[in-house]
Amino acid sequence: MDTIDKKLNALFDGKVVRKDLVHRIKKGTNVPTFVLEFLLARYCASDDEAEIQAGMEAVLDTLNDNYVRPNEANKAQSKVATKGKYRFIDKVHVNYVEKNRRHWAALENFDSRKVAISEKFYRDNDRLLQGGLWAEVTIAYNEIEDDDYAFYIEDLRPIQLSRFNFDQYCEGRQACSRDEWMSFILRSVGLEPGKLAHRVKMHFITRLLPLVEPNFNFIELGPRGTGKSYFFSEFSPYSTLISGGQATKATLFYNNQRKKIGLVGFWDTVAFDEVGGIKVKDHDTIQIMKDFMANGRFSRGVEVIADASMAFVGNLDLSVDQIVNSEVFDLFQPLPKEFDLAIMDRFACYLPGWEMPKNSSEFLTNNYGFITDYLAEAFHYQLKHTNRYEEVSKRIRLGKAVEGRDEKGIKKTVAAFLKILHPSGSPSDEEFEEYVAYAVEARRRVKEQMNKRKSDDEFAKINLSYINSDGEEVIIYCPESRLAPATQEPVRRDIHGDEETVVVATSAEDIPAKGSVFDDVLKKPAVPAESVNLQPEAQLQEQHFTIHYGATGYSYESIISPYLEGAKAIEIEDPYIRLTHQIQNFVRFCEAVIKTPSVKTIRLITSYDDDTDVKEMSDRLGELKQSLLEMDIELDLKVNKHMHDREIRIDNGWIIKIGRGLDFFQKPDSWFSVGTNDLMLRKCLETKVDIFKNS
């Protein structure tokens, strides 16, 4: 333990955990981070290596005995029925069912949505009613045959925090310096601050801003493999990550038929991964998004107000140097065509993802950090209950080039920095100026790209500045574009002249005049837009995302079809293709595969256990084999008694891993409900999906 570790343990005893232990176990298990950290805090709260090793074994034993793994729901239910009761680690949701006039618990991996629960549990743990709560839960079997439920909850102990003391959190912060606190935060997300430059530390803190500031519009575009989506998918249970697919107004904002608010009403942050792949179904979605991003409210027959921040992350396929020096491309190039200038103008902060280091174990910490759920609770509390905007407005002084949306974006960014780094106090003048300078740069990056796209001078005031403590005006530049003439003074065509006539967009008065380094570029004619291919050729990309509990818009076809191009054979390894509904899922999978004409062979490797009706399983797979032969496709079957891997291998080199295998859809509430036949409309269970190329 170093000095920071000792201080953190002294101030926040019981709320910290050694992050290297999390890394060691996480690599071999598909368990949520906060579940691992809960168990590690219980069994590995020691500095003695022997005790830690024993604790690690205890954690693994607990996971093996009590954690309900995907596709083991039937086994878990059988344990309860035969033993009378059993303790599990699972995520518990409590829903009020109007028809029955009572509350029912739903266990996610135990796969039962009608479990009786006592009022005291959801009265003491509000989060059971608000998105669910991970807990150690004792499930008992109901012996009374006349009752309409088989299981009830006998005991429930939350794993995630059910109560949070903000005053205690602030007291701990007051005992630390700003830099010590920043180290605490970075170690809590698994990074070692000593291996990062100060500017990179600020970038990582910036990724957290949408989690603490309501209605904060954030964008990060950059190379692959820098962990852009981790902060929204793994770090906080109050954020949700939408991975591609359709963005509809009913899902995101408000469902008029069900009279129910969408994702923005249930989450602190709604993040869009692979933003370039978003499909906008209708123009109304974009219009409502503009209204919501502007002021946190919109109208769809009813007036809706919500606090959710919106974050957009995606990949740049061109080098930043190429883009900023191009008269055609800009740093918003990956965004969908539906995202117009009005959407872009609402971004408060553009994080330069190209400055972030690639994911590497060398940047991971071996020291202590906050338990992830504790820090997420602190951020959630501040988003809902604290407002630093007025404090920033009284203290900040901005230059004359700063316009309305610039000012709002800059102030919200600074306010978010104060919430994370100074939750209960005020920063020094030097620290405050650092946050202001960073916020001005993040907003200027947005303004420069809009100015590049616009054919007139609407966004030409790009020289954003602030007044420092000495009363001097400081103009802030973006490092990547400071010496890029194509960005600072974009060349435009005169719409009334010929193609050789150019009009130079004037920025603020401090842009270098003609005769400077920009002169050569200004003499060049503008390139006709129609002669340039604005979009690079689409390429298949590796993907790593989470399908959340209750999500819709996924099917086997939507996940695997893009990666089947040129494939002749596909091999699926899944131990749970044995029960009726699992074989039906495999039939749907085959239906998705055979839509690719080049596929001629499907190989299935599966298994069975002592409870499997092997004859019935064999008969049904045999029927499918004959059916596929009529489609000129061979089904090659192989059955192993013992296997656990779930993997789809395509002979063109792509590998697709789905944590739950093919069985990631919820059972329909009724066979006459929407989603029974169209999997894109069926609700999913939570699972991770990894798609990568076999090296």
XYZ file of C-alpha atoms in Angstrom:
695
model
C 0.000 0.000 0.000
C 1.337 3.407 -0.959
C 0.458 6.716 0.744
C -2.694 7.207 -1.322
C -3.871 3.644 -0.579
C -3.441 4.149 3.172
C -5.308 7.447 3.060
C -8.131 6.005 0.992
C -8.540 3.034 3.338
C -8.514 5.298 6.387
C -11.125 7.683 4.988
C -13.395 5.153 3.281
C -13.004 1.913 5.209
C -15.161 -0.842 3.709
C -15.811 1.105 0.504
C -12.552 0.322 -1.296
C -11.109 -2.738 -2.993
C -7.841 -3.754 -4.614
C -8.397 -3.304 -8.326
C -5.756 -5.802 -9.479
C -7.755 -8.594 -7.827
C -10.778 -7.511 -9.849
C -8.722 -7.686 -13.065
C -7.413 -11.166 -12.199
C -10.856 -12.692 -11.610
C -12.729 -10.660 -14.237
C -10.687 -12.155 -17.091
C -11.987 -15.632 -16.340
C -15.597 -14.907 -15.401
C -18.586 -13.242 -17.000
C -19.800 -11.574 -13.805
C -20.648 -7.871 -13.286
C -17.782 -5.854 -11.824
C -19.662 -4.729 -8.729
C -20.567 -8.345 -7.865
C -16.894 -9.294 -7.947
C -15.947 -6.244 -5.900
C -18.584 -7.052 -3.290
C -17.172 -10.560 -2.847
C -13.562 -9.345 -2.877
C -14.328 -6.759 -0.196
C -15.790 -9.573 1.909
C -13.091 -12.209 1.446
C -9.914 -10.312 0.493
C -9.845 -7.380 2.922
C -6.246 -8.036 3.927
C -2.654 -7.195 3.011
C -1.383 -10.714 3.710
C -0.763 -12.515 0.411
C -1.712 -15.929 1.830
C -5.026 -14.569 3.130
C -5.674 -12.868 -0.198
C -5.052 -16.110 -2.068
C -7.417 -17.967 0.254
C -9.961 -15.184 -0.213
C -9.667 -15.435 -3.999
C -10.446 -19.142 -3.788
C -13.439 -18.345 -1.566
C -14.690 -15.836 -4.135
C -14.414 -18.392 -6.933
C -16.154 -21.039 -4.793
C -18.971 -18.600 -4.028
C -19.403 -17.817 -7.716
C -19.473 -21.527 -8.577
C -21.995 -22.366 -5.857
C -24.231 -19.308 -5.741
C -23.973 -17.268 -8.933
C -26.682 -18.261 -11.411
C -24.991 -18.531 -14.781
C -26.767 -17.934 -18.078
C -28.665 -21.017 -19.270
C -28.551 -22.640 -15.821
C -31.962 -21.361 -14.738
C -33.559 -24.804 -14.956
C -30.829 -26.317 -12.790
C -31.177 -23.496 -10.244
C -34.945 -23.900 -10.030
C -34.516 -27.638 -9.592
C -32.126 -27.029 -6.660
C -34.746 -24.957 -4.877
C -37.492 -27.496 -5.550
C -35.442 -30.448 -4.270
C -33.677 -28.759 -1.323
C -36.537 -26.513 -0.222
C -34.461 -23.329 -0.483
C -31.152 -22.140 -1.823
C -29.113 -18.933 -1.784
C -28.162 -17.304 -5.093
C -26.464 -14.172 -6.367
C -28.765 -12.615 -8.942
C -30.324 -9.336 -10.059
C -33.785 -8.826 -8.602
C -36.493 -6.612 -10.115
C -39.781 -5.876 -8.342
C -42.804 -4.925 -10.432
C -46.295 -3.933 -9.373
C -48.767 -5.943 -11.450
C -52.005 -3.988 -11.642
C -54.055 -6.997 -12.726
C -53.073 -8.955 -9.580
C -52.925 -5.878 -7.327
C -49.660 -7.036 -5.833
C -45.891 -6.909 -6.262
C -43.945 -9.728 -7.888
C -40.195 -10.173 -7.974
C -38.413 -11.146 -11.179
C -34.991 -12.792 -10.987
C -32.913 -12.193 -14.072
C -30.717 -15.311 -14.342
C -32.968 -17.549 -12.229
C -35.421 -16.788 -15.049
C -38.605 -16.509 -13.060
C -40.791 -13.419 -13.220
C -43.399 -14.446 -10.686
C -41.613 -14.841 -7.370
C -43.470 -13.779 -4.234
C -41.726 -11.095 -2.172
C -42.437 -9.483 1.184
C -43.137 -5.738 1.345
C -40.241 -5.117 3.746
C -37.656 -5.930 1.076
C -38.757 -3.390 -1.525
C -39.698 -0.855 1.148
C -36.127 -0.908 2.501
C -34.463 -1.093 -0.912
C -35.977 1.455 -3.306
C -33.793 0.338 -6.199
C -35.657 -2.962 -6.422
C -38.500 -0.891 -7.913
C -36.206 1.332 -9.996
C -34.294 -0.811 -12.437
C -33.405 -3.721 -10.153
C -30.728 -4.557 -7.608
C -28.000 -7.202 -7.459
C -28.357 -9.145 -4.225
C -27.682 -12.330 -2.318
C -31.162 -13.766 -2.309
C -32.508 -16.903 -0.624
C -35.216 -18.491 -2.760
C -37.606 -20.921 -1.063
C -40.013 -23.416 -2.611
C -43.743 -22.936 -2.041
C -45.291 -26.268 -1.027
C -48.876 -24.990 -1.183
C -50.281 -26.311 -4.443
C -53.289 -23.953 -4.491
C -51.048 -20.870 -4.751
C -50.285 -19.558 -8.245
C -46.533 -19.265 -7.655
C -43.783 -21.802 -7.051
C -41.084 -19.695 -5.374
C -40.835 -16.919 -2.805
C -37.986 -14.786 -1.459
C -37.116 -15.727 2.101
C -34.148 -13.386 2.542
C -32.466 -10.641 0.523
C -29.133 -8.889 1.158
C -28.197 -6.175 -1.366
C -24.826 -6.349 -3.093
C -25.193 -2.891 -4.578
C -25.621 0.002 -2.175
C -29.187 0.550 -1.088
C -28.369 3.756 0.815
C -25.729 6.435 0.185
C -24.365 9.076 2.602
C -23.248 12.091 0.558
C -22.043 14.056 3.602
C -19.646 11.269 4.520
C -18.375 11.221 0.920
C -17.733 14.984 1.073
C -15.947 14.727 4.425
C -13.513 12.265 2.889
C -12.892 14.608 -0.046
C -12.138 17.534 2.257
C -9.277 15.567 3.802
C -7.549 15.238 0.392
C -5.821 17.465 -2.105
C -7.243 17.828 -5.623
C -4.527 15.646 -7.138
C -4.986 12.933 -4.493
C -8.719 12.893 -5.179
C -8.131 12.663 -8.916
C -5.883 9.647 -8.270
C -8.659 8.051 -6.181
C -11.136 8.491 -9.042
C -8.778 7.151 -11.715
C -7.831 4.110 -9.629
C -11.520 3.453 -9.060
C -12.008 2.977 -12.800
C -8.955 0.694 -12.862
C -6.232 3.086 -14.099
C -2.865 3.915 -12.544
C -2.524 7.742 -12.540
C 1.253 7.616 -12.217
C 1.467 6.196 -15.746
C -0.684 8.904 -17.344
C 0.156 12.453 -18.410
C -1.936 15.159 -16.733
C -3.837 15.979 -19.935
C -4.745 12.301 -20.393
C -5.957 12.190 -16.784
C -8.259 15.098 -17.597
C -9.540 13.210 -20.632
C -10.431 10.182 -18.497
C -12.204 12.400 -15.955
C -14.084 14.018 -18.861
C -15.524 10.637 -19.834
C -17.294 10.659 -16.469
C -18.906 14.104 -16.880
C -22.227 12.842 -18.361
C -22.680 10.718 -15.226
C -22.781 13.728 -12.868
C -24.284 16.610 -14.885
C -27.923 16.462 -16.043
C -28.684 17.087 -19.723
C -24.994 17.125 -20.608
C -24.390 16.428 -24.310
C -21.050 14.699 -24.864
C -19.272 13.234 -27.881
C -16.038 11.272 -28.238
C -14.755 10.059 -31.579
C -11.412 8.355 -32.012
C -9.557 5.122 -32.776
C -10.825 1.706 -31.762
C -9.661 -0.018 -28.604
C -9.453 2.973 -26.252
C -12.304 1.943 -23.933
C -14.792 4.600 -25.055
C -17.895 2.588 -24.182
C -16.651 0.973 -20.920
C -17.604 3.947 -18.759
C -21.222 3.695 -19.884
C -21.614 -0.099 -20.044
C -19.664 -1.363 -17.004
C -18.939 1.515 -14.656
C -22.353 2.804 -13.621
C -25.644 0.923 -13.169
C -27.367 4.248 -13.879
C -26.222 4.485 -17.499
C -27.312 2.483 -20.514
C -25.437 1.856 -23.748
C -27.291 1.546 -27.057
C -25.140 -0.387 -29.509
C -26.172 0.556 -33.029
C -29.619 -0.512 -34.127
C -32.670 1.687 -34.509
C -33.218 4.776 -32.396
C -36.970 5.373 -32.209
C -38.861 8.121 -30.441
C -40.943 5.526 -28.581
C -37.852 3.778 -27.192
C -35.815 6.883 -26.436
C -38.401 9.460 -25.450
C -42.082 8.570 -25.118
C -44.377 5.749 -26.186
C -47.746 7.326 -26.976
C -49.548 3.990 -27.082
C -48.353 2.829 -23.672
C -48.294 6.358 -22.190
C -44.812 5.587 -20.896
C -41.599 7.613 -20.943
C -38.613 6.100 -22.759
C -34.976 5.583 -21.808
C -34.322 9.247 -20.991
C -36.716 8.933 -18.055
C -35.067 5.889 -16.489
C -31.324 6.464 -16.900
C -28.862 9.161 -15.861
C -26.976 8.724 -19.121
C -28.118 7.325 -22.447
C -25.007 6.530 -24.502
C -24.883 5.592 -28.180
C -22.048 3.232 -29.102
C -20.822 3.056 -32.701
C -22.823 6.212 -33.336
C -22.195 5.985 -37.083
C -24.323 2.832 -37.192
C -27.439 4.377 -35.653
C -30.492 4.059 -37.884
C -33.040 6.819 -37.382
C -36.464 5.472 -38.283
C -38.263 8.793 -38.731
C -37.473 12.485 -38.779
C -39.546 13.156 -35.643
C -36.934 11.295 -33.594
C -34.264 13.825 -34.581
C -36.586 16.770 -33.912
C -37.439 15.493 -30.431
C -33.751 14.792 -29.793
C -32.941 18.416 -30.644
C -35.555 19.676 -28.185
C -34.357 17.343 -25.438
C -30.664 18.104 -25.944
C -31.417 21.840 -25.812
C -33.271 22.005 -22.508
C -34.106 18.549 -21.171
C -37.736 18.649 -22.220
C -39.909 17.742 -25.189
C -43.554 17.309 -26.076
C -45.308 14.292 -27.575
C -48.876 15.092 -26.713
C -47.678 15.512 -23.120
C -44.884 17.684 -21.780
C -41.972 15.537 -20.584
C -38.991 16.720 -18.518
C -36.037 14.420 -17.816
C -32.448 14.742 -16.540
C -30.680 12.175 -18.727
C -27.410 13.161 -20.373
C -26.729 11.999 -23.912
C -23.319 10.643 -24.890
C -22.207 9.656 -28.384
C -19.104 7.550 -28.977
C -17.748 6.201 -32.239
C -14.725 5.557 -34.401
C -12.779 7.772 -36.781
C -11.624 5.912 -39.893
C -9.254 8.654 -41.095
C -6.258 10.152 -39.325
C -6.922 13.380 -37.463
C -4.097 15.103 -39.337
C -5.764 14.228 -42.644
C -9.154 15.475 -41.465
C -8.122 18.858 -40.038
C -6.083 19.640 -43.153
C -8.836 18.558 -45.528
C -11.198 21.058 -47.116
C -13.873 18.363 -47.380
C -13.733 16.192 -44.256
C -14.386 17.268 -40.677
C -14.215 15.648 -37.249
C -17.970 14.910 -37.308
C -17.502 12.686 -40.382
C -18.666 9.392 -38.703
C -22.030 10.783 -37.557
C -25.209 9.614 -39.328
C -26.421 11.903 -42.089
C -29.527 12.701 -40.026
C -27.343 14.484 -37.438
C -27.443 18.008 -38.824
C -25.780 21.203 -37.587
C -28.556 21.792 -35.066
C -27.702 18.505 -33.327
C -23.963 19.239 -33.429
C -24.475 22.722 -31.982
C -25.947 21.126 -28.866
C -22.757 19.217 -27.999
C -21.190 20.804 -24.929
C -17.972 18.806 -25.086
C -16.019 16.977 -27.830
C -13.389 14.732 -26.244
C -10.383 14.134 -28.557
C -10.451 10.337 -28.540
C -7.294 10.209 -30.699
C -5.278 11.379 -27.665
C -6.411 8.437 -25.509
C -4.025 5.495 -25.051
C -5.003 2.087 -26.396
C -6.269 -0.406 -23.831
C -3.246 -2.057 -22.266
C -2.455 -3.832 -19.019
C 0.446 -1.417 -18.455
C -2.065 1.323 -17.552
C -4.047 -0.822 -15.088
C -3.598 -0.153 -11.399
C -2.530 -2.664 -8.751
C -3.705 -0.375 -5.956
C -6.924 0.398 -4.122
C -9.891 2.293 -5.525
C -13.484 2.944 -4.580
C -15.880 0.050 -4.980
C -17.399 0.834 -8.375
C -20.951 0.920 -7.075
C -20.053 3.381 -4.309
C -18.587 5.923 -6.709
C -21.490 5.408 -9.130
C -23.883 6.205 -6.265
C -21.955 9.396 -5.501
C -22.230 10.500 -9.134
C -25.925 9.602 -9.266
C -26.622 11.616 -6.121
C -24.869 14.683 -7.536
C -26.702 14.471 -10.855
C -30.060 14.391 -9.063
C -29.457 16.635 -6.055
C -26.651 19.164 -6.669
C -26.369 22.155 -9.008
C -23.026 23.908 -9.547
C -24.077 25.875 -12.649
C -24.885 29.094 -10.753
C -21.608 28.900 -8.850
C -19.740 28.642 -12.151
C -21.768 31.489 -13.707
C -20.820 33.869 -10.876
C -17.123 33.049 -11.155
C -16.409 32.543 -14.857
C -15.652 35.327 -17.364
C -15.741 34.473 -21.051
C -14.535 36.343 -24.143
C -16.637 38.236 -26.683
C -16.524 35.436 -29.292
C -18.423 33.120 -26.936
C -22.065 32.913 -28.013
C -25.200 31.512 -26.344
C -24.749 27.764 -26.796
C -20.974 28.101 -26.374
C -21.486 29.698 -22.977
C -23.978 27.084 -21.803
C -21.777 24.196 -22.947
C -18.648 25.625 -21.324
C -20.396 26.320 -18.020
C -21.962 22.851 -17.856
C -18.571 21.237 -18.522
C -16.920 23.252 -15.731
C -19.828 22.497 -13.375
C -19.393 18.771 -14.046
C -15.658 18.991 -13.284
C -16.484 20.648 -9.947
C -18.928 17.873 -9.049
C -16.351 15.145 -9.665
C -13.201 16.806 -8.317
C -14.667 19.256 -5.753
C -17.968 17.749 -4.570
C -18.183 19.903 -1.429
C -15.866 22.871 -1.924
C -14.505 25.384 -4.396
C -11.327 24.998 -6.450
C -8.433 27.454 -6.324
C -8.175 30.113 -9.045
C -5.495 28.078 -10.791
C -7.593 24.890 -10.739
C -10.722 26.755 -11.859
C -8.874 28.301 -14.813
C -7.632 24.851 -15.798
C -11.203 23.541 -15.977
C -12.367 26.626 -17.896
C -9.540 26.336 -20.441
C -10.316 22.644 -20.974
C -14.054 23.353 -21.341
C -13.423 26.162 -23.850
C -11.206 23.863 -25.938
C -13.824 21.078 -25.860
C -16.487 23.492 -27.111
C -14.196 25.107 -29.698
C -13.639 21.680 -31.255
C -17.393 21.535 -31.902
C -17.533 25.086 -33.240
C -14.631 24.589 -35.650
C -16.251 21.596 -37.301
C -19.597 23.353 -37.680
C -17.838 26.362 -39.218
C -16.171 24.006 -41.675
C -19.531 22.563 -42.756
C -21.508 25.816 -42.956
C -21.427 27.792 -46.205
C -21.593 31.169 -44.458
C -20.191 32.809 -41.320
C -22.879 31.683 -38.842
C -20.304 29.739 -36.796
C -17.264 31.788 -37.801
C -16.507 33.033 -34.281
C -14.295 30.105 -33.396
C -11.660 31.973 -31.337
C -13.308 31.223 -28.004
C -11.588 32.717 -24.971
C -11.863 33.433 -21.253
C -10.598 36.183 -18.930
C -8.017 34.925 -16.420
C -7.508 36.089 -12.830
C -5.123 38.817 -14.031
C -7.809 40.289 -16.275
C -6.148 39.081 -19.496
C -8.087 37.490 -22.348
C -6.790 33.994 -23.179
C -7.721 32.499 -26.556
C -7.836 28.692 -26.498
C -6.886 26.561 -29.512
C -7.364 22.857 -30.217
C -3.904 21.244 -30.497
C -4.788 19.142 -33.553
C -6.061 22.056 -35.656
C -4.171 25.132 -34.491
C -1.899 25.141 -37.562
C -4.436 23.660 -39.983
C -5.543 26.337 -42.494
C -8.373 24.148 -43.803
C -9.946 24.265 -40.339
C -9.045 27.789 -39.204
C -10.012 29.469 -42.491
C -12.097 26.976 -44.486
C -12.286 27.691 -48.227
C -15.783 27.779 -49.679
C -17.201 28.035 -53.204
C -19.144 31.103 -54.219
C -22.595 29.760 -55.139
C -22.996 32.636 -57.638
C -19.666 32.135 -59.406
C -17.777 29.348 -61.168
C -15.875 26.547 -59.502
C -12.621 28.493 -59.505
C -14.033 31.327 -57.399
C -13.583 30.917 -53.666
C -14.842 32.715 -50.611
C -12.777 32.606 -47.432
C -14.779 32.293 -44.256
C -13.542 34.839 -41.734
C -13.253 33.678 -38.144
C -12.446 36.027 -35.311
C -9.992 38.854 -35.730
C -7.050 36.894 -34.298
C -6.826 34.407 -37.206
C -3.524 35.031 -39.056
C -3.945 37.363 -42.040
C -3.114 36.673 -45.697
C 0.593 36.445 -46.280
C 0.932 34.021 -43.346
C 1.223 30.239 -43.381
C -2.346 30.100 -44.718
C -1.592 32.018 -47.904
C -0.758 29.040 -50.142
C -3.946 27.272 -49.248
C -6.116 30.322 -49.843
C -4.922 30.566 -53.445
C -6.111 27.032 -54.234
C -9.533 26.606 -55.857
C -12.135 24.821 -53.813
C -12.611 21.141 -54.611
C -16.088 20.436 -56.029
C -17.906 18.508 -53.327
C -19.456 16.071 -55.802
C -15.986 14.930 -56.919
C -15.037 13.701 -53.461
C -16.225 10.537 -51.793
C -17.212 11.888 -48.384
C -17.625 8.479 -46.777
C -14.789 5.941 -46.650
C -15.598 2.477 -47.855
C -17.522 0.614 -45.182
C -15.521 -2.113 -43.479
C -16.558 -4.749 -41.002
C -15.382 -3.870 -37.529
C -14.794 -5.710 -34.300
C -17.559 -5.091 -31.792
C -17.831 -5.509 -28.036
C -21.139 -4.539 -26.476
C -23.734 -5.481 -23.882
C -27.349 -6.351 -24.601
C -29.220 -5.115 -21.518
C -32.063 -6.798 -19.698
C -35.353 -5.910 -21.385
C -33.706 -4.478 -24.527
C -35.290 -5.050 -27.932
C -34.028 -4.651 -31.481
C -31.730 -7.696 -31.574
C -31.962 -10.920 -33.519
C -29.539 -13.571 -34.720
C -29.738 -12.039 -38.167
C -28.917 -8.505 -37.012
C -25.871 -9.733 -35.070
C -24.278 -12.289 -37.401
C -25.466 -11.531 -40.951
C -22.966 -8.732 -41.702
C -20.100 -11.109 -40.864
C -21.224 -13.985 -43.116
C -20.064 -12.431 -46.388
C -18.224 -15.059 -48.417
C -18.676 -17.733 -45.738
C -19.135 -21.358 -46.770
C -19.178 -23.011 -43.340
C -20.211 -21.858 -39.900
C -19.580 -23.717 -36.658
C -21.538 -23.062 -33.490
C -20.430 -24.418 -30.151
C -23.159 -24.150 -27.492
C -23.754 -26.700 -24.725
C -27.388 -25.682 -24.305
C -29.122 -26.801 -27.497
C -31.130 -29.537 -25.830
C -34.497 -28.291 -24.513
C -37.440 -27.517 -26.785
C -37.117 -23.731 -26.712
C -33.316 -23.966 -27.143
C -33.676 -26.122 -30.268
C -36.288 -23.674 -31.555
C -33.736 -20.892 -31.066
C -31.222 -22.926 -33.084
C -33.818 -23.316 -35.879
C -34.189 -19.512 -35.965
C -30.411 -19.206 -36.040
C -30.222 -21.557 -39.042
C -32.940 -19.538 -40.780
C -30.797 -16.429 -40.352
C -27.662 -18.197 -41.649
C -29.198 -19.708 -44.803
C -30.161 -16.246 -46.066
C -26.483 -15.986 -47.024
C -26.363 -18.038 -50.279
C -22.694 -19.013 -49.975
C -23.173 -20.997 -46.719
C -23.271 -24.739 -47.392
C -22.390 -26.295 -44.026
C -23.569 -25.656 -40.461
C -21.743 -27.544 -37.716
C -23.279 -27.775 -34.240
C -21.299 -28.916 -31.208
C -23.530 -29.252 -28.147
C -23.914 -31.394 -25.027
C -26.444 -32.946 -22.674
C -26.730 -33.811 -18.995
C -28.418 -36.523 -16.971
C -31.748 -34.667 -17.054
C -31.830 -34.440 -20.852
C -34.264 -36.517 -22.863
C -31.590 -37.551 -25.357
C -34.009 -39.355 -27.708
C -36.293 -36.323 -27.999
C -33.272 -34.057 -28.520
C -31.903 -36.366 -31.224
C -35.256 -36.624 -33.020
C -35.757 -32.884 -33.204
C -32.242 -32.132 -34.410
C -32.653 -34.947 -36.942
C -35.800 -33.310 -38.309
C -33.919 -30.032 -38.656
C -31.072 -31.823 -40.450
C -33.481 -33.243 -43.039
C -35.129 -29.862 -43.490
C -31.778 -28.185 -44.131
C -30.832 -30.820 -46.679
C -33.824 -29.711 -48.736
C -32.206 -26.261 -48.761
C -28.924 -27.798 -49.970
C -27.257 -27.219 -46.614
C -25.581 -29.909 -44.541
C -26.043 -29.939 -40.766
C -23.103 -31.648 -39.078
C -23.921 -32.659 -35.479
C -21.470 -33.464 -32.697
C -22.478 -34.114 -29.088
C -19.981 -33.971 -26.188
C -20.938 -34.915 -22.636
C -18.858 -32.157 -21.033
C -18.363 -28.712 -22.564
C -18.931 -25.107 -21.501
C -17.771 -22.797 -24.301
C -20.174 -20.738 -26.401
C -18.688 -19.581 -29.667
C -19.694 -19.087 -33.296
C -16.814 -19.572 -35.752
C -17.135 -18.546 -39.392
C -14.678 -19.851 -41.967
C -13.984 -16.307 -43.210
C -12.148 -15.657 -39.927
C -14.801 -13.947 -37.805
C -15.625 -15.240 -34.310
C -18.786 -14.263 -32.434
C -19.103 -14.887 -28.709
C -22.454 -14.342 -26.999
C -22.261 -14.779 -23.219
C -25.530 -16.676 -22.994
C -25.111 -18.497 -26.282
C -28.255 -18.463 -28.422
C -30.577 -18.434 -25.429
C -30.598 -14.683 -24.688
C -34.264 -13.939 -25.349
C -36.877 -13.747 -22.614
C -39.839 -16.071 -22.778
C -42.883 -14.160 -24.111
C -45.459 -13.125 -21.517
C -47.996 -14.713 -23.849
C -47.751 -16.569 -27.142
C -50.127 -13.946 -28.489
C -47.924 -10.959 -27.602
C -45.676 -8.886 -29.870
C -42.224 -10.444 -30.087
C -43.418 -14.042 -30.129
C -42.357 -14.528 -33.746
C -40.231 -11.473 -34.607
C -37.144 -11.647 -32.400
C -36.317 -7.998 -33.129
C -39.365 -7.124 -31.026
C -38.740 -9.642 -28.256
C -37.195 -8.552 -24.948
C -33.712 -9.864 -24.206
C -31.866 -11.114 -21.165
C -28.619 -9.333 -20.310
C -25.560 -10.710 -22.123
C -22.271 -9.590 -23.608
C -21.455 -9.907 -27.309
C -17.866 -9.971 -28.610
C -17.184 -10.056 -32.357
C -13.570 -10.217 -33.478
C -11.328 -11.486 -36.236
C -9.302 -14.634 -35.669
C -5.658 -13.590 -35.989
